[in-house]
mmCIF file of C-alpha atoms in Angstrom:
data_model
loop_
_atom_site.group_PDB
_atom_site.id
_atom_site.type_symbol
_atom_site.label_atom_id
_atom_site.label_comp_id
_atom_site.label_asym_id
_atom_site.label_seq_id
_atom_site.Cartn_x
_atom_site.Cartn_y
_atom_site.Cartn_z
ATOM 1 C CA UNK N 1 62.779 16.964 58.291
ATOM 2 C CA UNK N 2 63.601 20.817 57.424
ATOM 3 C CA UNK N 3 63.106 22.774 59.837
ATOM 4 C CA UNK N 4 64.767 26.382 58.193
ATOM 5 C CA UNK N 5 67.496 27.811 59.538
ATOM 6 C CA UNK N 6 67.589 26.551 62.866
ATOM 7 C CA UNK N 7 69.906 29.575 64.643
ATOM 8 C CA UNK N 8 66.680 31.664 63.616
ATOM 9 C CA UNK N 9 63.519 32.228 65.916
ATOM 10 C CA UNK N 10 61.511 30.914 62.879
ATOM 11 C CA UNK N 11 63.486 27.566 62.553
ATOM 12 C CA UNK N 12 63.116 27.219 66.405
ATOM 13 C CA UNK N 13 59.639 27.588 66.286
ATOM 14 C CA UNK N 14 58.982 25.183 63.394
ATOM 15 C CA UNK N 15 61.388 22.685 65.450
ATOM 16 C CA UNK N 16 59.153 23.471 68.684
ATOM 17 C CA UNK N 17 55.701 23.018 66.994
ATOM 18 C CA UNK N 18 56.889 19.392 65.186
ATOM 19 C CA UNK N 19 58.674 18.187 68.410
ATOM 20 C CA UNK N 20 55.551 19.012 70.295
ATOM 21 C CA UNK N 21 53.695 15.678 69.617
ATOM 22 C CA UNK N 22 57.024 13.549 69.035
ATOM 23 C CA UNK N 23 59.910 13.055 71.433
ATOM 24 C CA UNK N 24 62.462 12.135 68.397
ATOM 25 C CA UNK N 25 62.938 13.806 64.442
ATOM 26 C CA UNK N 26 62.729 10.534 63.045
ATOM 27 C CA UNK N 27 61.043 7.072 64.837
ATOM 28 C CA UNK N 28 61.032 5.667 68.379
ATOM 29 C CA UNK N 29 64.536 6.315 69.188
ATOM 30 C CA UNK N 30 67.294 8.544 68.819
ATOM 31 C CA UNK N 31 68.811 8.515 65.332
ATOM 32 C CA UNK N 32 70.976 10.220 62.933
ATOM 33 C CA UNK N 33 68.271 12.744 62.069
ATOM 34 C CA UNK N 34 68.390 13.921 65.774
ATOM 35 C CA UNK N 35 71.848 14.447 65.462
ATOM 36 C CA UNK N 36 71.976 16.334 62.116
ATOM 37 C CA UNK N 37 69.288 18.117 64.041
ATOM 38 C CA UNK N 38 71.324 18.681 67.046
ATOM 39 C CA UNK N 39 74.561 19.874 65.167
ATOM 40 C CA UNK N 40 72.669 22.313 63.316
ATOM 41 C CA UNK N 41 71.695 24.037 66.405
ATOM 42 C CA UNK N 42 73.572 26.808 67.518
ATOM 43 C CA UNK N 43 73.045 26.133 71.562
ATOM 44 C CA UNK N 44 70.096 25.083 73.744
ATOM 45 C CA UNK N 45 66.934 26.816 73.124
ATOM 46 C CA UNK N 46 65.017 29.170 75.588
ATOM 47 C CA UNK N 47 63.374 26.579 77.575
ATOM 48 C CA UNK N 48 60.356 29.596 78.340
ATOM 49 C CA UNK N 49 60.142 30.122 74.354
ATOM 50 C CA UNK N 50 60.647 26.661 72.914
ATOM 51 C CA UNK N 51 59.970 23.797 76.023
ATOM 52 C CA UNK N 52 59.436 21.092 73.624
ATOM 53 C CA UNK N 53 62.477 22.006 71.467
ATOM 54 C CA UNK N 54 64.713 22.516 74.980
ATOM 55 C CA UNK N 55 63.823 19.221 76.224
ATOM 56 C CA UNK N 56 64.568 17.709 73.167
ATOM 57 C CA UNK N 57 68.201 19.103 73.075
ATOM 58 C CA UNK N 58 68.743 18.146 76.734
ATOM 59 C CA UNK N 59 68.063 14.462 76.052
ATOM 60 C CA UNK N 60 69.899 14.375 73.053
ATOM 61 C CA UNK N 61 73.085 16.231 74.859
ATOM 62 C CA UNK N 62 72.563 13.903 77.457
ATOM 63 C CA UNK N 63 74.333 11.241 74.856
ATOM 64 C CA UNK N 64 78.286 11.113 75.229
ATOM 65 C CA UNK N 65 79.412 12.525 71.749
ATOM 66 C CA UNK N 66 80.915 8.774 71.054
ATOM 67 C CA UNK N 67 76.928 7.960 71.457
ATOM 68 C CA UNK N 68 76.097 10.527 69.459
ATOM 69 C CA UNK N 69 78.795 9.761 66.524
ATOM 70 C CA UNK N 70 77.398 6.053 66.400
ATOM 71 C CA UNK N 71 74.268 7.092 65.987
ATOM 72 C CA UNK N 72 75.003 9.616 63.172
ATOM 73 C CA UNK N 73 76.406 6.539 60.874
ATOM 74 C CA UNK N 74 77.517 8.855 58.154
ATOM 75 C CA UNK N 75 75.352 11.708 57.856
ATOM 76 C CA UNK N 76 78.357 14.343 56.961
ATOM 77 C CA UNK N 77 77.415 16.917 59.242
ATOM 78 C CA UNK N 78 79.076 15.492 62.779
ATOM 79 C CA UNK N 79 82.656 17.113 63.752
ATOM 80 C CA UNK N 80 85.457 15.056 62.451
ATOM 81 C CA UNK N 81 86.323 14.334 65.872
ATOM 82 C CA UNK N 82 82.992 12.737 67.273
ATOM 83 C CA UNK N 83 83.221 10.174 63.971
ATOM 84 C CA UNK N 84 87.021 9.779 64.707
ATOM 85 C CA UNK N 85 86.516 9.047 68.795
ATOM 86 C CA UNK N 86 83.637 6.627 67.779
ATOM 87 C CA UNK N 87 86.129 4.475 66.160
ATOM 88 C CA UNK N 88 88.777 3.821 68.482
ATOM 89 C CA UNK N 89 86.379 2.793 71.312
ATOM 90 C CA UNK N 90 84.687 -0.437 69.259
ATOM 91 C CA UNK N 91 87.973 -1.140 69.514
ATOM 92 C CA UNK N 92 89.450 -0.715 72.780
ATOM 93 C CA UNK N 93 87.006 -3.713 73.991
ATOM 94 C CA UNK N 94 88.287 -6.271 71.523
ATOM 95 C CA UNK N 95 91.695 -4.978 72.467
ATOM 96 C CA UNK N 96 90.891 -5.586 76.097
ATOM 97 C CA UNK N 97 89.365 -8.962 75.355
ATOM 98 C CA UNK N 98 92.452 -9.960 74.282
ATOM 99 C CA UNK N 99 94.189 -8.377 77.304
ATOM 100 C CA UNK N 100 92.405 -10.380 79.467
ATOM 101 C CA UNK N 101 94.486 -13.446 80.969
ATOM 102 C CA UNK N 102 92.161 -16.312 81.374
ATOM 103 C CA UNK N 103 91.410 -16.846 85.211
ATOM 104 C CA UNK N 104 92.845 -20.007 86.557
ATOM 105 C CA UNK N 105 90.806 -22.833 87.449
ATOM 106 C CA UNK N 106 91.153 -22.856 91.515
ATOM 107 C CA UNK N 107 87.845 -24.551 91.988
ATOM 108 C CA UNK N 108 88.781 -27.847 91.040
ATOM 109 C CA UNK N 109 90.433 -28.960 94.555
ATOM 110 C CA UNK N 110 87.675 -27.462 96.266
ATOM 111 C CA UNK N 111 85.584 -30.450 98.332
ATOM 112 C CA UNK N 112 82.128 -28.615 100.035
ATOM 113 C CA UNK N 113 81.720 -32.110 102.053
ATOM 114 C CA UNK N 114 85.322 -32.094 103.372
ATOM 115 C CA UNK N 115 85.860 -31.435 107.049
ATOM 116 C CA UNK N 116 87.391 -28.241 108.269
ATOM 117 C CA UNK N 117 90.857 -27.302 109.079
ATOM 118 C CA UNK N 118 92.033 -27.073 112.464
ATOM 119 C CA UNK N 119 93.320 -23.487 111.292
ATOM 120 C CA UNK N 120 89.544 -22.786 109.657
ATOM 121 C CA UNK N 121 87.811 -23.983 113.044
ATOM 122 C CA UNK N 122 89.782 -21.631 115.011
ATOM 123 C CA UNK N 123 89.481 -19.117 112.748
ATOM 124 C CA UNK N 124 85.361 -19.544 113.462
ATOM 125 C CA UNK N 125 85.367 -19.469 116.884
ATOM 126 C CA UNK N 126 87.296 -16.720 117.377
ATOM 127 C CA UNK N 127 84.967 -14.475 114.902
ATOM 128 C CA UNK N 128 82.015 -16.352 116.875
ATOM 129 C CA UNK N 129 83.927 -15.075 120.031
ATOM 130 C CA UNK N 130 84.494 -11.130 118.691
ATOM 131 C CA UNK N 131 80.746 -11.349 117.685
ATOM 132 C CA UNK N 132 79.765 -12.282 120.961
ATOM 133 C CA UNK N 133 81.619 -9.666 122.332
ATOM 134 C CA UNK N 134 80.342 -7.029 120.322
ATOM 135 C CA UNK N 135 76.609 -7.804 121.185
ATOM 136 C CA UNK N 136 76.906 -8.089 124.723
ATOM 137 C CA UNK N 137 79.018 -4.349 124.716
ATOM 138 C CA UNK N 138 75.921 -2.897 122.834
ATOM 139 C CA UNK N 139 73.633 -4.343 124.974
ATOM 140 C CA UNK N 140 72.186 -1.485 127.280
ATOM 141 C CA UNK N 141 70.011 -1.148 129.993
ATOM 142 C CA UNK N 142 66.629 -1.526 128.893
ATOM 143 C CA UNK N 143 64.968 2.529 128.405
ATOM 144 C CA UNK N 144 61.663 2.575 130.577
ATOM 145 C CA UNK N 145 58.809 3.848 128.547
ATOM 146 C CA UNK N 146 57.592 7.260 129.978
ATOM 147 C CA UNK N 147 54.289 9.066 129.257
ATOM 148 C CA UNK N 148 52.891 12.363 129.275
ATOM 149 C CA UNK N 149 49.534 13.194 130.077
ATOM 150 C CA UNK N 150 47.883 16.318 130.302
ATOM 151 C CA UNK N 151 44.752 16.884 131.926
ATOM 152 C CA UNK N 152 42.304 19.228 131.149
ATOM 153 C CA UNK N 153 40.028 20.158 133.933
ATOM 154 C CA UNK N 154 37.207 22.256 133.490
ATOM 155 C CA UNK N 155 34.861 23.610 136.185
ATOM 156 C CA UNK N 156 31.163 22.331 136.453
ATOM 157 C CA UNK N 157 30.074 26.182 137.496
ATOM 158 C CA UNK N 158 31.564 29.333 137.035
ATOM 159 C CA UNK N 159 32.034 29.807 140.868
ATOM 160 C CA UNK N 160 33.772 27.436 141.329
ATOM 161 C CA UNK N 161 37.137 27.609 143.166
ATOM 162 C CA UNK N 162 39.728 26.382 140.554
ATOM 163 C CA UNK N 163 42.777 26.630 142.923
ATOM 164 C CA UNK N 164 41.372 24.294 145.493
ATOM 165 C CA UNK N 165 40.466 21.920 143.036
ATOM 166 C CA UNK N 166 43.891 21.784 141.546
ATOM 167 C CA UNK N 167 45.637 21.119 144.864
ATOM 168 C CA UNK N 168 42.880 17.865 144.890
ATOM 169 C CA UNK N 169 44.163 16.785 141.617
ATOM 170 C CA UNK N 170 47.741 17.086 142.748
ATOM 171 C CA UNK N 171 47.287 14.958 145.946
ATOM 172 C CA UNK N 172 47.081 11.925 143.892
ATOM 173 C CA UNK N 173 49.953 10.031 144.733
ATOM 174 C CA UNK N 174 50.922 6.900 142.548
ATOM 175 C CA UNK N 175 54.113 4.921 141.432
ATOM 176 C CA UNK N 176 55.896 6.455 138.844
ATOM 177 C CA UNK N 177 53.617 9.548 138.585
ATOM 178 C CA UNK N 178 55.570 12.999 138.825
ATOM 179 C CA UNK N 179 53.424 16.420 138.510
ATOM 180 C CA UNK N 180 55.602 19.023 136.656
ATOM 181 C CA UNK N 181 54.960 22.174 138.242
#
């Protein structure tokens, strides 16, 4: 795709329009099209002007420039240095592969239907023991449950006397219940 010159405001808005239905230049996927695209670019766009090119250009920057050099292939127009770093990472993996000792077989002498150790048992009873220990230390006195109830008297007449009436309610005497003054 040609887009202009895209360091001008027309090129951006060409890019913009285009990248308004699509989420990539080319296909499905990022590709070496996005990246010609995104090395042609000067910077990020105004994400007020352009919203459609500026979220393009933040996914694409989201890709490590080794990501970005693989997907280029050999397009021409990525820094020598993203094609160069692209290179020695496929690489470093075989190079590690190689690296790798083999892990030794241990598992052989293991027998799941053997009988413990005296060393493993007292191992286990002493973590049963420290376990033990541990719950009984957090265990607290149980918290009583408390509730709050608020009353709201109203008078059956306007007359009446709202003082006495309150001094009725608060000569109720039960187990547990404590009028806050």
């Amino acid at each position: 795709m040609s887009f202009g010159d895209l360091k001008t405001d027309a090129g951006l808005k060409a890019l913009n329009g285009f990248l308004s239905t699509k989420s990539y230049i080319e296909g499905y996927k990022a590709s070496q099209a996005d990246v010609t695209t995104f090395n042609a670019l000067a910077g990020a766009p105004d994400s007020k002007k352009y919203a459609h090119a500026s979220r393009w250009y933040k996914h694409i920057a989201s890709f490590s420039d080794e990501r970005r050099a693989r997907m280029c292939g050999s397009c021409g127009t990525c820094p020598a240095g993203a094609k160069a770093a692209a290179k020695p990472a496929a690489a470093k993996p075989a190079a590690a592969a190689k690296a790798a000792p083999k892990p030794a077989d241990d598992d052989d002498d293991f027998d799941p239907f053997a009988e413990s150790t005296p060393e493993e048992e007292a191992a286990a009873k002493a973590l049963a023991e420290k376990k033990k220990a541990e719950a009984a230390a957090k265990k607290k006195a149980p918290v009583v449950g408390k509730s709050l109830v608020l009353l709201d008297i109203k008078p059956w007449e306007a007359e009446q006397d709202l003082e006495a009436l309150a001094v009725k309610v608060k000569s109720i005497a039960m187990e547990g219940l404590d009028w806050k003054q």
